[in-house]
């Protein structure tokens, strides 16, 4: 299981690194010049003294004006989730997975894998979902 945790952590790190132009980049939900919903990237130096943020658009969200299909609320939810899971958060999750893998290694050395289950279980569930696998 520790190898799966490390694999998920490595994938998180690779994807996060490819998604940003600088390590301190953050993501936010914003509007473009036509008031369209976007996820934008910014860094601390992009924030002006008055709090205005200068950002670059990462993704635009289009949605049909049909209540039977995706709606503005759903698009806003997807954009908010994407922005909340920016690469800095992904790096924190990767560190958690690596810590859980090390914890499991140590628990195996000490012969107490069951004692490690409260930490390893949630990390393993996340790793399986993230890797899109059912393998242990």
JSON list of C-alpha atoms in Angstrom, two decimals:
[
{"chain": "A", "resi": 1, "resn": "UNK", "atom": "CA", "xyz": [0.00, 0.00, 0.00]},
{"chain": "A", "resi": 2, "resn": "UNK", "atom": "CA", "xyz": [2.91, 2.36, 0.69]},
{"chain": "A", "resi": 3, "resn": "UNK", "atom": "CA", "xyz": [3.97, 2.10, -2.95]},
{"chain": "A", "resi": 4, "resn": "UNK", "atom": "CA", "xyz": [0.45, 3.10, -4.08]},
{"chain": "A", "resi": 5, "resn": "UNK", "atom": "CA", "xyz": [0.54, 6.09, -1.72]},
{"chain": "A", "resi": 6, "resn": "UNK", "atom": "CA", "xyz": [3.92, 7.14, -3.13]},
{"chain": "A", "resi": 7, "resn": "UNK", "atom": "CA", "xyz": [2.69, 6.65, -6.70]},
{"chain": "A", "resi": 8, "resn": "UNK", "atom": "CA", "xyz": [-0.32, 8.90, -6.08]},
{"chain": "A", "resi": 9, "resn": "UNK", "atom": "CA", "xyz": [1.91, 11.51, -4.41]},
{"chain": "A", "resi": 10, "resn": "UNK", "atom": "CA", "xyz": [4.32, 11.49, -7.35]},
{"chain": "A", "resi": 11, "resn": "UNK", "atom": "CA", "xyz": [1.45, 11.87, -9.83]},
{"chain": "A", "resi": 12, "resn": "UNK", "atom": "CA", "xyz": [-0.01, 14.75, -7.81]},
{"chain": "A", "resi": 13, "resn": "UNK", "atom": "CA", "xyz": [3.40, 16.48, -7.80]},
{"chain": "A", "resi": 14, "resn": "UNK", "atom": "CA", "xyz": [3.96, 15.97, -11.55]},
{"chain": "A", "resi": 15, "resn": "UNK", "atom": "CA", "xyz": [0.51, 17.25, -12.48]},
{"chain": "A", "resi": 16, "resn": "UNK", "atom": "CA", "xyz": [0.80, 20.24, -10.14]},
{"chain": "A", "resi": 17, "resn": "UNK", "atom": "CA", "xyz": [4.24, 21.16, -11.49]},
{"chain": "A", "resi": 18, "resn": "UNK", "atom": "CA", "xyz": [2.95, 21.08, -15.08]},
{"chain": "A", "resi": 19, "resn": "UNK", "atom": "CA", "xyz": [-0.06, 23.24, -14.21]},
{"chain": "A", "resi": 20, "resn": "UNK", "atom": "CA", "xyz": [1.81, 26.32, -12.96]},
{"chain": "A", "resi": 21, "resn": "UNK", "atom": "CA", "xyz": [4.33, 28.84, -14.20]},
{"chain": "A", "resi": 22, "resn": "UNK", "atom": "CA", "xyz": [5.75, 29.50, -10.73]},
{"chain": "A", "resi": 23, "resn": "UNK", "atom": "CA", "xyz": [5.67, 27.54, -7.45]},
{"chain": "A", "resi": 24, "resn": "UNK", "atom": "CA", "xyz": [3.83, 30.30, -5.55]},
{"chain": "A", "resi": 25, "resn": "UNK", "atom": "CA", "xyz": [0.99, 30.51, -8.09]},
{"chain": "A", "resi": 26, "resn": "UNK", "atom": "CA", "xyz": [-2.55, 30.41, -6.69]},
{"chain": "A", "resi": 27, "resn": "UNK", "atom": "CA", "xyz": [-5.87, 29.96, -8.47]},
{"chain": "A", "resi": 28, "resn": "UNK", "atom": "CA", "xyz": [-9.09, 31.92, -8.06]},
{"chain": "A", "resi": 29, "resn": "UNK", "atom": "CA", "xyz": [-12.56, 32.05, -9.60]},
{"chain": "A", "resi": 30, "resn": "UNK", "atom": "CA", "xyz": [-13.00, 35.29, -11.53]},
{"chain": "A", "resi": 31, "resn": "UNK", "atom": "CA", "xyz": [-14.74, 36.82, -14.52]},
{"chain": "A", "resi": 32, "resn": "UNK", "atom": "CA", "xyz": [-13.25, 37.69, -17.89]},
{"chain": "A", "resi": 33, "resn": "UNK", "atom": "CA", "xyz": [-13.86, 41.00, -19.69]},
{"chain": "A", "resi": 34, "resn": "UNK", "atom": "CA", "xyz": [-17.25, 39.71, -20.90]},
{"chain": "A", "resi": 35, "resn": "UNK", "atom": "CA", "xyz": [-18.28, 38.63, -17.37]},
{"chain": "A", "resi": 36, "resn": "UNK", "atom": "CA", "xyz": [-17.70, 34.98, -18.28]},
{"chain": "A", "resi": 37, "resn": "UNK", "atom": "CA", "xyz": [-16.77, 32.57, -15.51]},
{"chain": "A", "resi": 38, "resn": "UNK", "atom": "CA", "xyz": [-13.04, 31.71, -15.44]},
{"chain": "A", "resi": 39, "resn": "UNK", "atom": "CA", "xyz": [-10.39, 30.17, -13.23]},
{"chain": "A", "resi": 40, "resn": "UNK", "atom": "CA", "xyz": [-7.41, 32.50, -13.14]},
{"chain": "A", "resi": 41, "resn": "UNK", "atom": "CA", "xyz": [-3.86, 32.21, -11.84]},
{"chain": "A", "resi": 42, "resn": "UNK", "atom": "CA", "xyz": [-2.00, 34.82, -9.84]},
{"chain": "A", "resi": 43, "resn": "UNK", "atom": "CA", "xyz": [1.09, 35.13, -7.68]},
{"chain": "A", "resi": 44, "resn": "UNK", "atom": "CA", "xyz": [1.61, 37.37, -4.63]},
{"chain": "A", "resi": 45, "resn": "UNK", "atom": "CA", "xyz": [3.40, 39.96, -6.79]},
{"chain": "A", "resi": 46, "resn": "UNK", "atom": "CA", "xyz": [0.23, 40.19, -8.95]},
{"chain": "A", "resi": 47, "resn": "UNK", "atom": "CA", "xyz": [-1.69, 41.69, -6.00]},
{"chain": "A", "resi": 48, "resn": "UNK", "atom": "CA", "xyz": [-1.62, 45.49, -5.99]},
{"chain": "A", "resi": 49, "resn": "UNK", "atom": "CA", "xyz": [-1.43, 47.65, -2.86]},
{"chain": "A", "resi": 50, "resn": "UNK", "atom": "CA", "xyz": [-5.20, 48.21, -3.08]},
{"chain": "A", "resi": 51, "resn": "UNK", "atom": "CA", "xyz": [-5.88, 44.45, -3.22]},
{"chain": "A", "resi": 52, "resn": "UNK", "atom": "CA", "xyz": [-6.56, 44.38, -6.96]},
{"chain": "A", "resi": 53, "resn": "UNK", "atom": "CA", "xyz": [-5.36, 41.13, -8.47]},
{"chain": "A", "resi": 54, "resn": "UNK", "atom": "CA", "xyz": [-3.85, 40.97, -11.94]},
{"chain": "A", "resi": 55, "resn": "UNK", "atom": "CA", "xyz": [-4.29, 37.43, -13.18]},
{"chain": "A", "resi": 56, "resn": "UNK", "atom": "CA", "xyz": [-4.06, 35.19, -16.20]},
{"chain": "A", "resi": 57, "resn": "UNK", "atom": "CA", "xyz": [-6.93, 32.97, -17.30]},
{"chain": "A", "resi": 58, "resn": "UNK", "atom": "CA", "xyz": [-6.36, 29.22, -16.97]},
{"chain": "A", "resi": 59, "resn": "UNK", "atom": "CA", "xyz": [-9.82, 27.96, -17.90]},
{"chain": "A", "resi": 60, "resn": "UNK", "atom": "CA", "xyz": [-13.11, 29.40, -19.11]},
{"chain": "A", "resi": 61, "resn": "UNK", "atom": "CA", "xyz": [-16.44, 27.84, -18.24]},
{"chain": "A", "resi": 62, "resn": "UNK", "atom": "CA", "xyz": [-19.25, 27.78, -20.75]},
{"chain": "A", "resi": 63, "resn": "UNK", "atom": "CA", "xyz": [-22.63, 26.40, -19.82]},
{"chain": "A", "resi": 64, "resn": "UNK", "atom": "CA", "xyz": [-25.90, 26.07, -21.68]},
{"chain": "A", "resi": 65, "resn": "UNK", "atom": "CA", "xyz": [-28.87, 28.13, -20.64]},
{"chain": "A", "resi": 66, "resn": "UNK", "atom": "CA", "xyz": [-30.91, 24.96, -20.16]},
{"chain": "A", "resi": 67, "resn": "UNK", "atom": "CA", "xyz": [-31.94, 23.82, -16.66]},
{"chain": "A", "resi": 68, "resn": "UNK", "atom": "CA", "xyz": [-31.86, 20.18, -17.81]},
{"chain": "A", "resi": 69, "resn": "UNK", "atom": "CA", "xyz": [-28.12, 20.44, -18.52]},
{"chain": "A", "resi": 70, "resn": "UNK", "atom": "CA", "xyz": [-25.17, 22.05, -16.77]},
{"chain": "A", "resi": 71, "resn": "UNK", "atom": "CA", "xyz": [-26.11, 25.32, -15.13]},
{"chain": "A", "resi": 72, "resn": "UNK", "atom": "CA", "xyz": [-24.26, 28.40, -13.99]},
{"chain": "A", "resi": 73, "resn": "UNK", "atom": "CA", "xyz": [-24.43, 27.09, -10.42]},
{"chain": "A", "resi": 74, "resn": "UNK", "atom": "CA", "xyz": [-22.86, 23.81, -11.47]},
{"chain": "A", "resi": 75, "resn": "UNK", "atom": "CA", "xyz": [-20.18, 25.59, -13.53]},
{"chain": "A", "resi": 76, "resn": "UNK", "atom": "CA", "xyz": [-19.46, 27.86, -10.57]},
{"chain": "A", "resi": 77, "resn": "UNK", "atom": "CA", "xyz": [-19.17, 24.80, -8.33]},
{"chain": "A", "resi": 78, "resn": "UNK", "atom": "CA", "xyz": [-16.73, 23.15, -10.75]},
{"chain": "A", "resi": 79, "resn": "UNK", "atom": "CA", "xyz": [-14.68, 26.35, -11.07]},
{"chain": "A", "resi": 80, "resn": "UNK", "atom": "CA", "xyz": [-14.62, 26.84, -7.30]},
{"chain": "A", "resi": 81, "resn": "UNK", "atom": "CA", "xyz": [-13.49, 23.25, -6.76]},
{"chain": "A", "resi": 82, "resn": "UNK", "atom": "CA", "xyz": [-10.77, 23.59, -9.39]},
{"chain": "A", "resi": 83, "resn": "UNK", "atom": "CA", "xyz": [-9.52, 26.86, -7.89]},
{"chain": "A", "resi": 84, "resn": "UNK", "atom": "CA", "xyz": [-9.59, 25.41, -4.36]},
{"chain": "A", "resi": 85, "resn": "UNK", "atom": "CA", "xyz": [-7.51, 22.45, -5.51]},
{"chain": "A", "resi": 86, "resn": "UNK", "atom": "CA", "xyz": [-4.74, 24.56, -6.98]},
{"chain": "A", "resi": 87, "resn": "UNK", "atom": "CA", "xyz": [-1.19, 23.14, -7.24]},
{"chain": "A", "resi": 88, "resn": "UNK", "atom": "CA", "xyz": [-0.20, 24.38, -3.77]},
{"chain": "A", "resi": 89, "resn": "UNK", "atom": "CA", "xyz": [-2.97, 22.28, -2.24]},
{"chain": "A", "resi": 90, "resn": "UNK", "atom": "CA", "xyz": [-1.96, 19.36, -4.45]},
{"chain": "A", "resi": 91, "resn": "UNK", "atom": "CA", "xyz": [1.58, 19.58, -3.08]},
{"chain": "A", "resi": 92, "resn": "UNK", "atom": "CA", "xyz": [0.19, 19.51, 0.49]},
{"chain": "A", "resi": 93, "resn": "UNK", "atom": "CA", "xyz": [-1.86, 16.40, -0.36]},
{"chain": "A", "resi": 94, "resn": "UNK", "atom": "CA", "xyz": [1.22, 14.77, -1.89]},
{"chain": "A", "resi": 95, "resn": "UNK", "atom": "CA", "xyz": [3.15, 15.44, 1.33]},
{"chain": "A", "resi": 96, "resn": "UNK", "atom": "CA", "xyz": [0.31, 13.85, 3.34]},
{"chain": "A", "resi": 97, "resn": "UNK", "atom": "CA", "xyz": [0.38, 10.74, 1.12]},
{"chain": "A", "resi": 98, "resn": "UNK", "atom": "CA", "xyz": [4.17, 10.47, 1.46]},
{"chain": "A", "resi": 99, "resn": "UNK", "atom": "CA", "xyz": [3.89, 10.85, 5.24]},
{"chain": "A", "resi": 100, "resn": "UNK", "atom": "CA", "xyz": [1.22, 8.14, 5.34]},
{"chain": "A", "resi": 101, "resn": "UNK", "atom": "CA", "xyz": [3.46, 5.85, 3.27]},
{"chain": "A", "resi": 102, "resn": "UNK", "atom": "CA", "xyz": [6.38, 6.40, 5.67]},
{"chain": "A", "resi": 103, "resn": "UNK", "atom": "CA", "xyz": [4.05, 5.84, 8.62]},
{"chain": "A", "resi": 104, "resn": "UNK", "atom": "CA", "xyz": [2.92, 2.55, 7.10]},
{"chain": "A", "resi": 105, "resn": "UNK", "atom": "CA", "xyz": [6.54, 1.50, 6.48]},
{"chain": "A", "resi": 106, "resn": "UNK", "atom": "CA", "xyz": [7.33, 2.18, 10.14]},
{"chain": "A", "resi": 107, "resn": "UNK", "atom": "CA", "xyz": [4.18, 0.40, 11.33]},
{"chain": "A", "resi": 108, "resn": "UNK", "atom": "CA", "xyz": [5.19, -2.68, 9.34]},
{"chain": "A", "resi": 109, "resn": "UNK", "atom": "CA", "xyz": [8.67, -2.56, 10.90]},
{"chain": "A", "resi": 110, "resn": "UNK", "atom": "CA", "xyz": [7.09, -2.41, 14.35]},
{"chain": "A", "resi": 111, "resn": "UNK", "atom": "CA", "xyz": [4.50, -5.07, 13.53]},
{"chain": "A", "resi": 112, "resn": "UNK", "atom": "CA", "xyz": [1.52, -2.80, 14.15]},
{"chain": "A", "resi": 113, "resn": "UNK", "atom": "CA", "xyz": [-0.13, -2.23, 10.77]},
{"chain": "A", "resi": 114, "resn": "UNK", "atom": "CA", "xyz": [-3.58, -2.23, 12.41]},
{"chain": "A", "resi": 115, "resn": "UNK", "atom": "CA", "xyz": [-2.49, 0.60, 14.69]},
{"chain": "A", "resi": 116, "resn": "UNK", "atom": "CA", "xyz": [-1.60, 2.67, 11.62]},
{"chain": "A", "resi": 117, "resn": "UNK", "atom": "CA", "xyz": [-4.99, 2.08, 9.96]},
{"chain": "A", "resi": 118, "resn": "UNK", "atom": "CA", "xyz": [-6.63, 5.36, 11.09]},
{"chain": "A", "resi": 119, "resn": "UNK", "atom": "CA", "xyz": [-4.02, 7.32, 9.14]},
{"chain": "A", "resi": 120, "resn": "UNK", "atom": "CA", "xyz": [-3.35, 4.88, 6.31]},
{"chain": "A", "resi": 121, "resn": "UNK", "atom": "CA", "xyz": [-6.99, 4.07, 5.50]},
{"chain": "A", "resi": 122, "resn": "UNK", "atom": "CA", "xyz": [-8.07, 7.57, 4.43]},
{"chain": "A", "resi": 123, "resn": "UNK", "atom": "CA", "xyz": [-4.81, 8.14, 2.55]},
{"chain": "A", "resi": 124, "resn": "UNK", "atom": "CA", "xyz": [-5.19, 4.81, 0.72]},
{"chain": "A", "resi": 125, "resn": "UNK", "atom": "CA", "xyz": [-8.80, 5.61, -0.20]},
{"chain": "A", "resi": 126, "resn": "UNK", "atom": "CA", "xyz": [-7.72, 8.97, -1.60]},
{"chain": "A", "resi": 127, "resn": "UNK", "atom": "CA", "xyz": [-4.81, 7.39, -3.51]},
{"chain": "A", "resi": 128, "resn": "UNK", "atom": "CA", "xyz": [-7.04, 4.69, -5.06]},
{"chain": "A", "resi": 129, "resn": "UNK", "atom": "CA", "xyz": [-9.57, 7.30, -6.16]},
{"chain": "A", "resi": 130, "resn": "UNK", "atom": "CA", "xyz": [-6.89, 9.62, -7.49]},
{"chain": "A", "resi": 131, "resn": "UNK", "atom": "CA", "xyz": [-5.15, 6.81, -9.39]},
{"chain": "A", "resi": 132, "resn": "UNK", "atom": "CA", "xyz": [-8.53, 5.52, -10.58]},
{"chain": "A", "resi": 133, "resn": "UNK", "atom": "CA", "xyz": [-7.79, 2.03, -9.36]},
{"chain": "A", "resi": 134, "resn": "UNK", "atom": "CA", "xyz": [-9.36, -0.56, -7.12]},
{"chain": "A", "resi": 135, "resn": "UNK", "atom": "CA", "xyz": [-6.05, -2.29, -6.36]},
{"chain": "A", "resi": 136, "resn": "UNK", "atom": "CA", "xyz": [-4.60, -2.23, -2.85]}
]
